[in-house]
Coordinates of C-alpha atoms and ligand atoms in Angstrom, one line a residue:
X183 CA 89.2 27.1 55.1
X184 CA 90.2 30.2 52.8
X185 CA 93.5 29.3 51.7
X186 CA 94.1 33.5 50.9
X187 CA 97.2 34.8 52.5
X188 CA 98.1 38.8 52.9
X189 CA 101.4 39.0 52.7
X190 CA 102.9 42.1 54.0
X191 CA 106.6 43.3 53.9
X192 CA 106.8 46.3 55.8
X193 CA 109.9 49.1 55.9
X194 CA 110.7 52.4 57.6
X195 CA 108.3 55.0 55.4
X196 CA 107.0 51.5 52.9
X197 CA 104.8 48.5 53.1
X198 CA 104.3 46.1 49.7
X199 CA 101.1 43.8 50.3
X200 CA 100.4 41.5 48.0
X201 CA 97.2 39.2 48.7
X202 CA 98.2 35.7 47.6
X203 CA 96.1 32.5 46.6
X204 CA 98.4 29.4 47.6
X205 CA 96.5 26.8 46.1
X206 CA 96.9 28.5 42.8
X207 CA 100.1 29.8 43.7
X208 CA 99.1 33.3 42.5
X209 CA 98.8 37.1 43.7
X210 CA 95.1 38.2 43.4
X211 CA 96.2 41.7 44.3
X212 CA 99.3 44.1 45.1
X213 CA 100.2 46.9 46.4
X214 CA 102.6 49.5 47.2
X215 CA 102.2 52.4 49.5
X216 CA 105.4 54.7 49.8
X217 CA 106.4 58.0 51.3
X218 CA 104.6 57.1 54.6
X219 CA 104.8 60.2 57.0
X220 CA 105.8 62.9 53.8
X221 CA 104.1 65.4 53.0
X222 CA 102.1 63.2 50.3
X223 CA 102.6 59.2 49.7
X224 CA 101.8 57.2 47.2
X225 CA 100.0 54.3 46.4
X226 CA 100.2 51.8 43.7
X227 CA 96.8 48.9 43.6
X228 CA 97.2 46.1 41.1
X229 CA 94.6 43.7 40.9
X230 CA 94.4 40.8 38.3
X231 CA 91.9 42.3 35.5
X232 CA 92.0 46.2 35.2
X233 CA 94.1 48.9 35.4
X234 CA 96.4 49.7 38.2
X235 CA 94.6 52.4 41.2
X236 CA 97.0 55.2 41.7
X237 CA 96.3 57.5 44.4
X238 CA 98.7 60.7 45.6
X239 CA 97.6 61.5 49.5
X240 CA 99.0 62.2 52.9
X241 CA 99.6 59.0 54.6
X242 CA 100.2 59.9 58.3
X243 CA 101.3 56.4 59.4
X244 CA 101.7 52.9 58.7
X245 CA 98.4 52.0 60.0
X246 CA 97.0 54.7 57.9
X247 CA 98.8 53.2 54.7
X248 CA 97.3 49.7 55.3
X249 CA 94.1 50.8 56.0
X250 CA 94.3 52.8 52.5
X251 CA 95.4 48.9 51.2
X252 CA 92.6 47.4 52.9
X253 CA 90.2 49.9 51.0
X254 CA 91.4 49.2 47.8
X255 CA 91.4 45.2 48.2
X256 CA 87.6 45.5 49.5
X257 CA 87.1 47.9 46.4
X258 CA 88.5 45.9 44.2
X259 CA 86.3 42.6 45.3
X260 CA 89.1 41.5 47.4
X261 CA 87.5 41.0 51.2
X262 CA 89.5 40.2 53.9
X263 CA 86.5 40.1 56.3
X264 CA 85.1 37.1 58.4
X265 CA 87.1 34.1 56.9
X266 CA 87.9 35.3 53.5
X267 CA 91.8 35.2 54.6
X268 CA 93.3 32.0 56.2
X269 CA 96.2 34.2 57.6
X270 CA 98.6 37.4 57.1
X271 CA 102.3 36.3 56.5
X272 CA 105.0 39.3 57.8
X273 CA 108.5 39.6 56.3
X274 CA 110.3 40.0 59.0
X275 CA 114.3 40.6 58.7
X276 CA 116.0 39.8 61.6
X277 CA 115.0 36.5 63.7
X278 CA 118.4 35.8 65.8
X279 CA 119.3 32.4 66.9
X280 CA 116.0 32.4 68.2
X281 CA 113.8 32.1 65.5
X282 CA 114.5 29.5 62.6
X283 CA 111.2 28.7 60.9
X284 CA 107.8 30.5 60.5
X285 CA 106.2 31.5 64.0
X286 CA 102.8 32.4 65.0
X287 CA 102.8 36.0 66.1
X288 CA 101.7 36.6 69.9
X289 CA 102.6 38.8 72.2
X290 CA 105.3 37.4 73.7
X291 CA 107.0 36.8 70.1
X292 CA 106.5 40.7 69.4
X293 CA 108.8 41.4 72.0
X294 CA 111.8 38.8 70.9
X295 CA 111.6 40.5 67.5
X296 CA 111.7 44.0 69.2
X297 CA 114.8 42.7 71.5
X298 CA 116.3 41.2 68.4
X299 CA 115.9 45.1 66.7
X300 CA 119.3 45.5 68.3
X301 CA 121.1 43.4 65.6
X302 CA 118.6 44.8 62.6
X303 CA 118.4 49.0 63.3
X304 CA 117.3 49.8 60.0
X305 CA 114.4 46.5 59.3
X306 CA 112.7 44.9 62.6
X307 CA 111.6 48.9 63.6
X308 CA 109.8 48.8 60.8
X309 CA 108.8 45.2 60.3
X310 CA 107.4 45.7 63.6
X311 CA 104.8 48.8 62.8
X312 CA 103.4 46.9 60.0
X313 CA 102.8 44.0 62.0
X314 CA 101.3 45.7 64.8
X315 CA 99.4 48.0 62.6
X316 CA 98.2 44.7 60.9
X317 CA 97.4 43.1 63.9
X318 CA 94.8 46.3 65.1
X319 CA 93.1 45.9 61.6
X320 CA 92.7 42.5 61.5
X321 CA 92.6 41.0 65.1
X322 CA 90.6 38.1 64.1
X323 CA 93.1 36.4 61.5
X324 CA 96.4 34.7 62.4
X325 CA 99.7 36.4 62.0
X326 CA 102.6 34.6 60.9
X327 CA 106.5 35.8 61.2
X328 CA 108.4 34.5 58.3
X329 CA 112.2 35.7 58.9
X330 CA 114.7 36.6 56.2
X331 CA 117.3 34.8 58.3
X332 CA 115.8 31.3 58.9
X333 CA 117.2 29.4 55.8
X334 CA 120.7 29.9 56.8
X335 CA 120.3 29.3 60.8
X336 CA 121.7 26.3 60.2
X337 CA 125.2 27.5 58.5
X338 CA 127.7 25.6 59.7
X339 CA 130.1 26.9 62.2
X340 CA 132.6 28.4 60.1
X341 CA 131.1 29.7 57.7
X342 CA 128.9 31.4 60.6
X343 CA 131.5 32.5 62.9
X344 CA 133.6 35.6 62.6
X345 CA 137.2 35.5 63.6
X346 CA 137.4 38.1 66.4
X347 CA 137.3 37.6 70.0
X348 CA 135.0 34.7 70.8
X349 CA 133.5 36.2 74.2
X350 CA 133.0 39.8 72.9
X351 CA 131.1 38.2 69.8
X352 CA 129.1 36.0 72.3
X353 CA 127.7 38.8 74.0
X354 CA 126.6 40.8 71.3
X355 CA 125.4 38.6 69.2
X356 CA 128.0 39.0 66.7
X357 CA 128.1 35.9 64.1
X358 CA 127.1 35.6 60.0
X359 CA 123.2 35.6 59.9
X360 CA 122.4 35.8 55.8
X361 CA 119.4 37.2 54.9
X362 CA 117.1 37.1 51.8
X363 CA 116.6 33.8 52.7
X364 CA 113.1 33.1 52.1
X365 CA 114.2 34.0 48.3
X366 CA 117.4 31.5 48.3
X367 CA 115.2 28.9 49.7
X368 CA 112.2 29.2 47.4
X369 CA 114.7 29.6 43.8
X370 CA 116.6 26.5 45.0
X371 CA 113.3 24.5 45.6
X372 CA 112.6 25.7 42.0
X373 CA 115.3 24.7 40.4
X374 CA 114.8 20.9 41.6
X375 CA 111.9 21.5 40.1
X376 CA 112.7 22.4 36.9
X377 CA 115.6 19.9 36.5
X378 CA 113.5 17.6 37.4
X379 CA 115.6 16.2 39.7
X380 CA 116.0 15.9 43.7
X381 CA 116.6 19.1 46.1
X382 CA 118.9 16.7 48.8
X383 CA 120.9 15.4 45.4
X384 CA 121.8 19.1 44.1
X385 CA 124.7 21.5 45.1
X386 CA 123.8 24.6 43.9
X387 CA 124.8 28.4 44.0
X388 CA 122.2 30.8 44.1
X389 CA 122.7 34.4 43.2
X390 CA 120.2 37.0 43.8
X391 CA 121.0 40.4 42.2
X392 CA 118.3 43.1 43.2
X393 CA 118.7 46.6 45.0
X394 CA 120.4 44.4 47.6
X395 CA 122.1 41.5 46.4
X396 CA 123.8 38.0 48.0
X397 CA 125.1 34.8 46.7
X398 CA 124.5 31.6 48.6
X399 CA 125.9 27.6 48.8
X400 CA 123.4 25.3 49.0
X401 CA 124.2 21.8 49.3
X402 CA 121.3 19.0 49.0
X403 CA 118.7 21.7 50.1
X404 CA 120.8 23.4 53.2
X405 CA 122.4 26.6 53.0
X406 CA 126.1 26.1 53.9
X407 CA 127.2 29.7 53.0
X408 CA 125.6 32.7 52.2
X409 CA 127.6 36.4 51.6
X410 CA 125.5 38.7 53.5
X411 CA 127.0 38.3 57.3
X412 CA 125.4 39.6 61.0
X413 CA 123.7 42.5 58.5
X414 CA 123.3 42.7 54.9
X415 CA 126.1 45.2 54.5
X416 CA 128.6 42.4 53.7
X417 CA 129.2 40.3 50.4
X418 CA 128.1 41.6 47.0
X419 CA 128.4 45.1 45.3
X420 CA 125.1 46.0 45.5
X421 CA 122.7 49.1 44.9
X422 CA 123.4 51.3 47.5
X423 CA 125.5 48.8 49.8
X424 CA 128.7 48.4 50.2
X425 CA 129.4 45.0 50.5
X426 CA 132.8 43.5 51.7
X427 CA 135.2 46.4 52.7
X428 CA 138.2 46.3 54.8
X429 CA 136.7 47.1 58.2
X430 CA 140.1 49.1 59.0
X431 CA 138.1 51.7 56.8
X432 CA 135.1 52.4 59.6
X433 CA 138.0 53.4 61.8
X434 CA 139.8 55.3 59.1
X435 CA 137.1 57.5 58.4
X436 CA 136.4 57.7 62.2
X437 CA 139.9 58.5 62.9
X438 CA 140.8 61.1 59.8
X439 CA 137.3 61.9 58.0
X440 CA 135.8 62.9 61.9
X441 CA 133.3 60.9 60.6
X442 CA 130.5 59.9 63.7
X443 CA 128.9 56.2 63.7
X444 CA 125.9 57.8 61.5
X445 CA 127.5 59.1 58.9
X446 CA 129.4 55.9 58.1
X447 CA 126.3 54.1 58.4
X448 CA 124.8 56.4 55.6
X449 CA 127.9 56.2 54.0
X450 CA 128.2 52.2 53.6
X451 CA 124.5 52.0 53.6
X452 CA 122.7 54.3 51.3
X453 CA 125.9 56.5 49.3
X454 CA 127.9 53.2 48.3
X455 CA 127.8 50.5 45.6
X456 CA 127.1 51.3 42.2
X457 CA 125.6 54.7 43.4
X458 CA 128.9 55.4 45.3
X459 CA 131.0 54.5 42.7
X460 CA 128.5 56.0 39.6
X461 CA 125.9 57.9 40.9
X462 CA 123.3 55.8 40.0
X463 CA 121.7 52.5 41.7
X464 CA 118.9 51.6 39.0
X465 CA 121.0 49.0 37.0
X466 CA 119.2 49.8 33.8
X467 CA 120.7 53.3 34.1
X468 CA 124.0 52.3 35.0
X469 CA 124.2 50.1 31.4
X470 CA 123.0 53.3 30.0
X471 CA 126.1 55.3 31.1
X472 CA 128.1 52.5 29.9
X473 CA 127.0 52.3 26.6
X474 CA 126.7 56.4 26.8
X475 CA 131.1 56.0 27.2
X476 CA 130.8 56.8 30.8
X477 CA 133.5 55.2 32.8
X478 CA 133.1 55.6 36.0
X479 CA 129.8 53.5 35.1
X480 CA 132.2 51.3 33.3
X481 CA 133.9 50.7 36.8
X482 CA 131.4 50.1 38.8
X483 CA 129.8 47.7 37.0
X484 CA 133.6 45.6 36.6
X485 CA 133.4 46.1 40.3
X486 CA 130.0 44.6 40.5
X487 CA 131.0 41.3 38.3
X488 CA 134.7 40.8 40.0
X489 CA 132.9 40.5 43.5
X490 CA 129.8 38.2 42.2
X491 CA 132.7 35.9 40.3
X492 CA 135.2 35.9 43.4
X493 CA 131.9 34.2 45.5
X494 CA 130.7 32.1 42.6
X495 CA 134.8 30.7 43.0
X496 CA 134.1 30.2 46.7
X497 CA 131.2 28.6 46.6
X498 CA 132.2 25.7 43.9
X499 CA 135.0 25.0 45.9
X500 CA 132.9 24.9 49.3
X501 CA 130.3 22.6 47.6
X502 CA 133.2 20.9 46.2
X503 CA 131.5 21.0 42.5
X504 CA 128.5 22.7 41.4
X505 CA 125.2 21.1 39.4
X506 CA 123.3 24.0 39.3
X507 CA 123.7 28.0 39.4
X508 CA 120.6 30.3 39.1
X509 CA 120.5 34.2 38.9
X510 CA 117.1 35.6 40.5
X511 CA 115.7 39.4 41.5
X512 CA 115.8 42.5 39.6
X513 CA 119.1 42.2 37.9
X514 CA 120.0 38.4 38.1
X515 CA 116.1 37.2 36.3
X516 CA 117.0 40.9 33.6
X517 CA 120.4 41.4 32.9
X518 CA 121.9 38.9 30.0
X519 CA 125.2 41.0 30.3
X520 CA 125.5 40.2 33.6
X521 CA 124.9 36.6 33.7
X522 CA 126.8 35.8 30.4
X523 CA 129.8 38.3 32.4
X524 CA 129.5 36.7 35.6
X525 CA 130.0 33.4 34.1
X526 CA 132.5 34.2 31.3
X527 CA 135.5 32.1 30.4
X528 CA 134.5 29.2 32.7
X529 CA 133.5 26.0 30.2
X530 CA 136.8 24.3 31.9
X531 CA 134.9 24.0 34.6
X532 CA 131.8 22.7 32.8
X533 CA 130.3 26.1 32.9
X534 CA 128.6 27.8 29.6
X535 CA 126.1 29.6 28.9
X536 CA 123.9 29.7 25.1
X537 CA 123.6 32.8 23.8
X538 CA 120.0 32.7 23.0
X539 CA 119.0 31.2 25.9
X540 CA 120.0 33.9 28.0
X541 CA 119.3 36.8 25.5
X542 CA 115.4 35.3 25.9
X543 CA 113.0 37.7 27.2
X544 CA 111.0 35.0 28.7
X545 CA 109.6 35.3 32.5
X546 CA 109.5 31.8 33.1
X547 CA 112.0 29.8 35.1
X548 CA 114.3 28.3 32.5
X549 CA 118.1 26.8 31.8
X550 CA 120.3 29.2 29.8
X551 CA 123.5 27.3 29.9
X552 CA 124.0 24.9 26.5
X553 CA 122.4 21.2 26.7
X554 CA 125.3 19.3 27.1
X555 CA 126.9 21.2 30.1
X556 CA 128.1 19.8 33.3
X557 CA 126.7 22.4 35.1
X558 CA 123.1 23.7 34.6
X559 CA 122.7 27.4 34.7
X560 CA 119.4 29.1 35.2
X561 CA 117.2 31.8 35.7
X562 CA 114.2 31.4 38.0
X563 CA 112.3 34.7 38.9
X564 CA 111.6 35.0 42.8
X565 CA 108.6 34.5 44.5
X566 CA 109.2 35.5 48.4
X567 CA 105.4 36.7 48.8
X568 CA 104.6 33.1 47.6
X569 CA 106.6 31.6 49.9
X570 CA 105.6 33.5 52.6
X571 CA 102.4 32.3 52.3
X572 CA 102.8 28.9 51.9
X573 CA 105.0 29.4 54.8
X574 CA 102.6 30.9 56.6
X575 CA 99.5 28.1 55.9
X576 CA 102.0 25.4 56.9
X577 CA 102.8 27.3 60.3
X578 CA 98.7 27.6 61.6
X579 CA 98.1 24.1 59.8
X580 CA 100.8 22.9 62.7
X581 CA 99.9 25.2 65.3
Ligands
ADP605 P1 114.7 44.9 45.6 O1 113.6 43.9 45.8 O2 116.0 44.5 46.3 O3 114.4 46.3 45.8 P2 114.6 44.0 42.8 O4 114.8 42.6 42.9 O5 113.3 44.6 42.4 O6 115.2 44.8 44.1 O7 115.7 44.6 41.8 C1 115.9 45.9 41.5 C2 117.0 46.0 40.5 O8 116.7 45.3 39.3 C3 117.3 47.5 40.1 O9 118.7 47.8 40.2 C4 116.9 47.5 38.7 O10 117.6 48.4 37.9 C5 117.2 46.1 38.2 N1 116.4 45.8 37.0 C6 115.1 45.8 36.9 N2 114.8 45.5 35.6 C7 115.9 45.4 34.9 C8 116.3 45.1 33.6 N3 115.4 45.0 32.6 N4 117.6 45.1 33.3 C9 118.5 45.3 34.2 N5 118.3 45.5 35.5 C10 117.0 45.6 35.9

C-alpha cells in the first residue's frame, strides 16, 4: 500500500495541501491557494526539484481551488489516482468532547463536526468545505479527521473547567478545549527524541509562537494545561488575537462603545495583539519598528514577552519543575530575541540559554540552552502536516 498522505488544512477563503511521504517523513509537494471567492486567488505549487508554480486566477470556490491543486500535483508527477495515495488527512479545529483521536470521515461524523461548528464559528465552516470538496474529488481514498483539540481532551479537570455557573456551562459546552494540538504533541514527541531520553519521564513546556500562538504543560507525554481555552482567543499575545483580557471588557464595549457581538468579535479577533497595539502582525516588521525607535512597537512586543513569561511561571509550577522548554512556529523556531527574552534572568531556576546556540540560523531541532543546565531548552521546528499523516495511516491501519 502507498504510504502517500494529502494533507489538507482548509480555512474560510484558504486551503494549504501539502502531499506527504510518511515513510520518509517528507512533503513531496505543497501548496497554497488563497483569496478563494475574490475577484482573483492565488496559488502557490512547491514541489521538491524546480521552481515554485505561481498562478493568479479566479478561484470561484473551494472545490475549484483543490481541483486547481490537484492539477498541479498531476502536473508536477505527483498522481493521486488509483492507489497512489493511502489516504487524505483533514485539519480539523474543533472536535468537542466527542472526538479525541484521529477518526475516519463518514457521513455520520460530517455532521458531529458540523453540530460541533457551534463552539468553532470561524474554523469547522471552513474545515468542513475542504473536506467535502475533498471527498467529491477523491471518493475512492479514505479521509481522515485529525482535530486540533484532541491532545488536550484529556486536561484535567481544573485546568479544563471555567469557574462560572456549572449548569449554564454544561449546556453550552463551555469548558477549556486548547487547540494547536497536533503541533504540541508532535514538538514534545521530538524533543524525547532529541534528548534522547523517554516522553513518560519528561515535564516539559512547549511554546508555539506563530500568527496564533499558545503555551502548553506537558507532563510525561499528557497535556495537563494548555493557554488557549473553549476558543483560541484566550492565553498568549498573539498576531491579531487578543489573548487573556478581562471579560468585564466584552460588556464594556457592549454597554458604552454600542459595540454589537460582531464587532467585538472583529475587534478581539482580527484588530488586537501586536496589530492592535502596533499596527502590524508580521513579527519581522514589528522588530523593525523597534529598532526603527518606534515605541508603540516597543510595547507591544514587552506585552508579548510579559504574557509568554507569566505562563512559562505557571506551568513550572504546575509540572512542579521543568526538564525541557521548546519554542516552535513562525516566531518561537526565528526569533533569538524572543527566546533569549522570554527566558531572561532565570539561571536560578536552572534556566540559560547560550548565546550562540540560539543566535544559530540552523533549521534543525536543537538545544540552545548551555550544557550543563538543569533545564534543557530547545527549538524544534513544527511538523503538523507530518503528523497529520502519520495520524492519519495509523487511523485506516486500525480501522
Ligand atoms: P501560522 O501558521 O499561525 O500562520 P507561522 O507559524 O507561520 O504562523 O508564524 C508566522 C509568524 O512567524 C509571523 O508573525 C512571522 O512574522 C513570524 N516569523 C517568520 N519568520 C520570522 C523570522 N525570521 N523572525 C521573526 N519572526 C518570524
Amino acid at each position: 500500500m502507498s504510504d502517500r498522505v494529502l494533507v489538507i488544512n482548509s480555512g474560510s477563503s484558504s486551503l494549504k495541501y501539502q502531499l506527504v511521504d510518511v515513510d520518509s517523513g517528507t512533503a513531496l509537494a505543497s501548496g497554497l491557494v488563497e483569496r478563494i471567492g475574490e475577484e482573483t486567488g492565488d496559488v502557490v505549487h512547491r514541489s521538491v526539484d524546480g521552481e515554485p508554480i505561481k498562478l493568479q486566477v479566479k478561484i470561484a470556490d473551494h472545490a475549484a481551488g483543490l481541483r486547481l491543486a490537484f492539477d498541479m500535483l498531476e502536473r508536477t508527477g505527483m498522481s493521486l489516482s488509483g492507489s497512489s495515495i493511502a489516504a487524505v488527512g483533514h485539519r480539523v479545529v474543533h472536535g468537542g468532547e466527542v472526538f479525541y483521536r484521529p477518526t475516519l470521515i463518514t457521513d455520520e461524523v460530517m455532521k458531529e463536526i458540523d453540530r460541533l461548528s457551534a463552539l468553532a464559528p470561524l474554523h469547522n465552516p471552513a474545515n468542513i468545505i475542504g473536506i467535502e470538496s475533498a471527498r467529491e474529488l477523491l471518493p475512492q481514498v479514505p479521509h481522515v479527521a485529525v482535530f486540533d483539540t484532541a491532545f488536550f481532551h484529556g486536561l484535567p479537570d481544573a485546568a479544563a473547567t471555567y469557574a462560572i455557573d456549572s449548569e449554564v456551562a454544561r449546556e453550552h459546552g463551555i469548558r477549556r478545549y486548547g487547540f494547536h494540538g497536533t503541533s504540541h504533541e508532535y514538538v514534545s514527541g521530538q524533543v524525547a527524541q532529541v534528548l534522547g531520553r523517554p516522553l513518560d519521564q519528561l515535564k516539559q513546556i512547549v511554546l508555539h509562537l506563530g500568527n496564533g500562538a499558545s503555551a502548553s504543560a506537558v507532563r510525561y507525554g499528557r497535556a495537563i494545561d494548555t493557554s488557549m481555552g473553549m476558543t483560541p482567543l484566550e492565553g498568549l499575545v498573539m498576531g491579531t488575537r487578543c489573548g487573556d483580557i478581562d471579560p468585564g471588557i466584552i460588556m464594556h464595549l457592549r454597554r458604552s462603545a454600542d459595540m454589537d457581538v460582531d464587532q467585538i468579535d472583529q475587534l478581539l479577533n482580527r484588530r488586537s495583539g501586536l496589530k492592535g497595539l502596533c499596527g502590524d502582525n508580521d513579527f519581522r516588521e514589528v522588530r523593525r519598528m523597534i529598532e526603527s525607535g518606534d515605541s508603540a512597537a516597543q510595547l507591544a512586543y514587552d506585552v508579548y514577552v510579559h504574557r509568554l513569561r507569566r505562563y512559562i511561571g505557571a506551568y513550572m509550577i504546575e509540572l512542579g519543575g521543568v526538564d525541557a522548554i521548546t519554542f516552535t512556529a513562525g516566531v518561537g523556531e526565528n526569533s533569538p530575541t524572543v527566546r533569549a527574552d522570554a527566558l531572561a534572568g532565570l539561571e536560578s531556576f536552572g534556566i540559560a540559554i547560550d548565546q550562540d546556540r540560539n543566535n544559530s540560523q540552523s533549521r534543525a531541532a536543537r538545544v540552545i540552552s548551555i550544557d550543563d543546565a538543569r533545564v534543557k531548552v530547545l527549538v524544534v521546528p513544527t511538523n503538523e502536516e507530518l503528523a497529520i499523516a502519520r495520524a492519519s495511516i495509523a487511523c485506516i491501519a486500525a480501522d
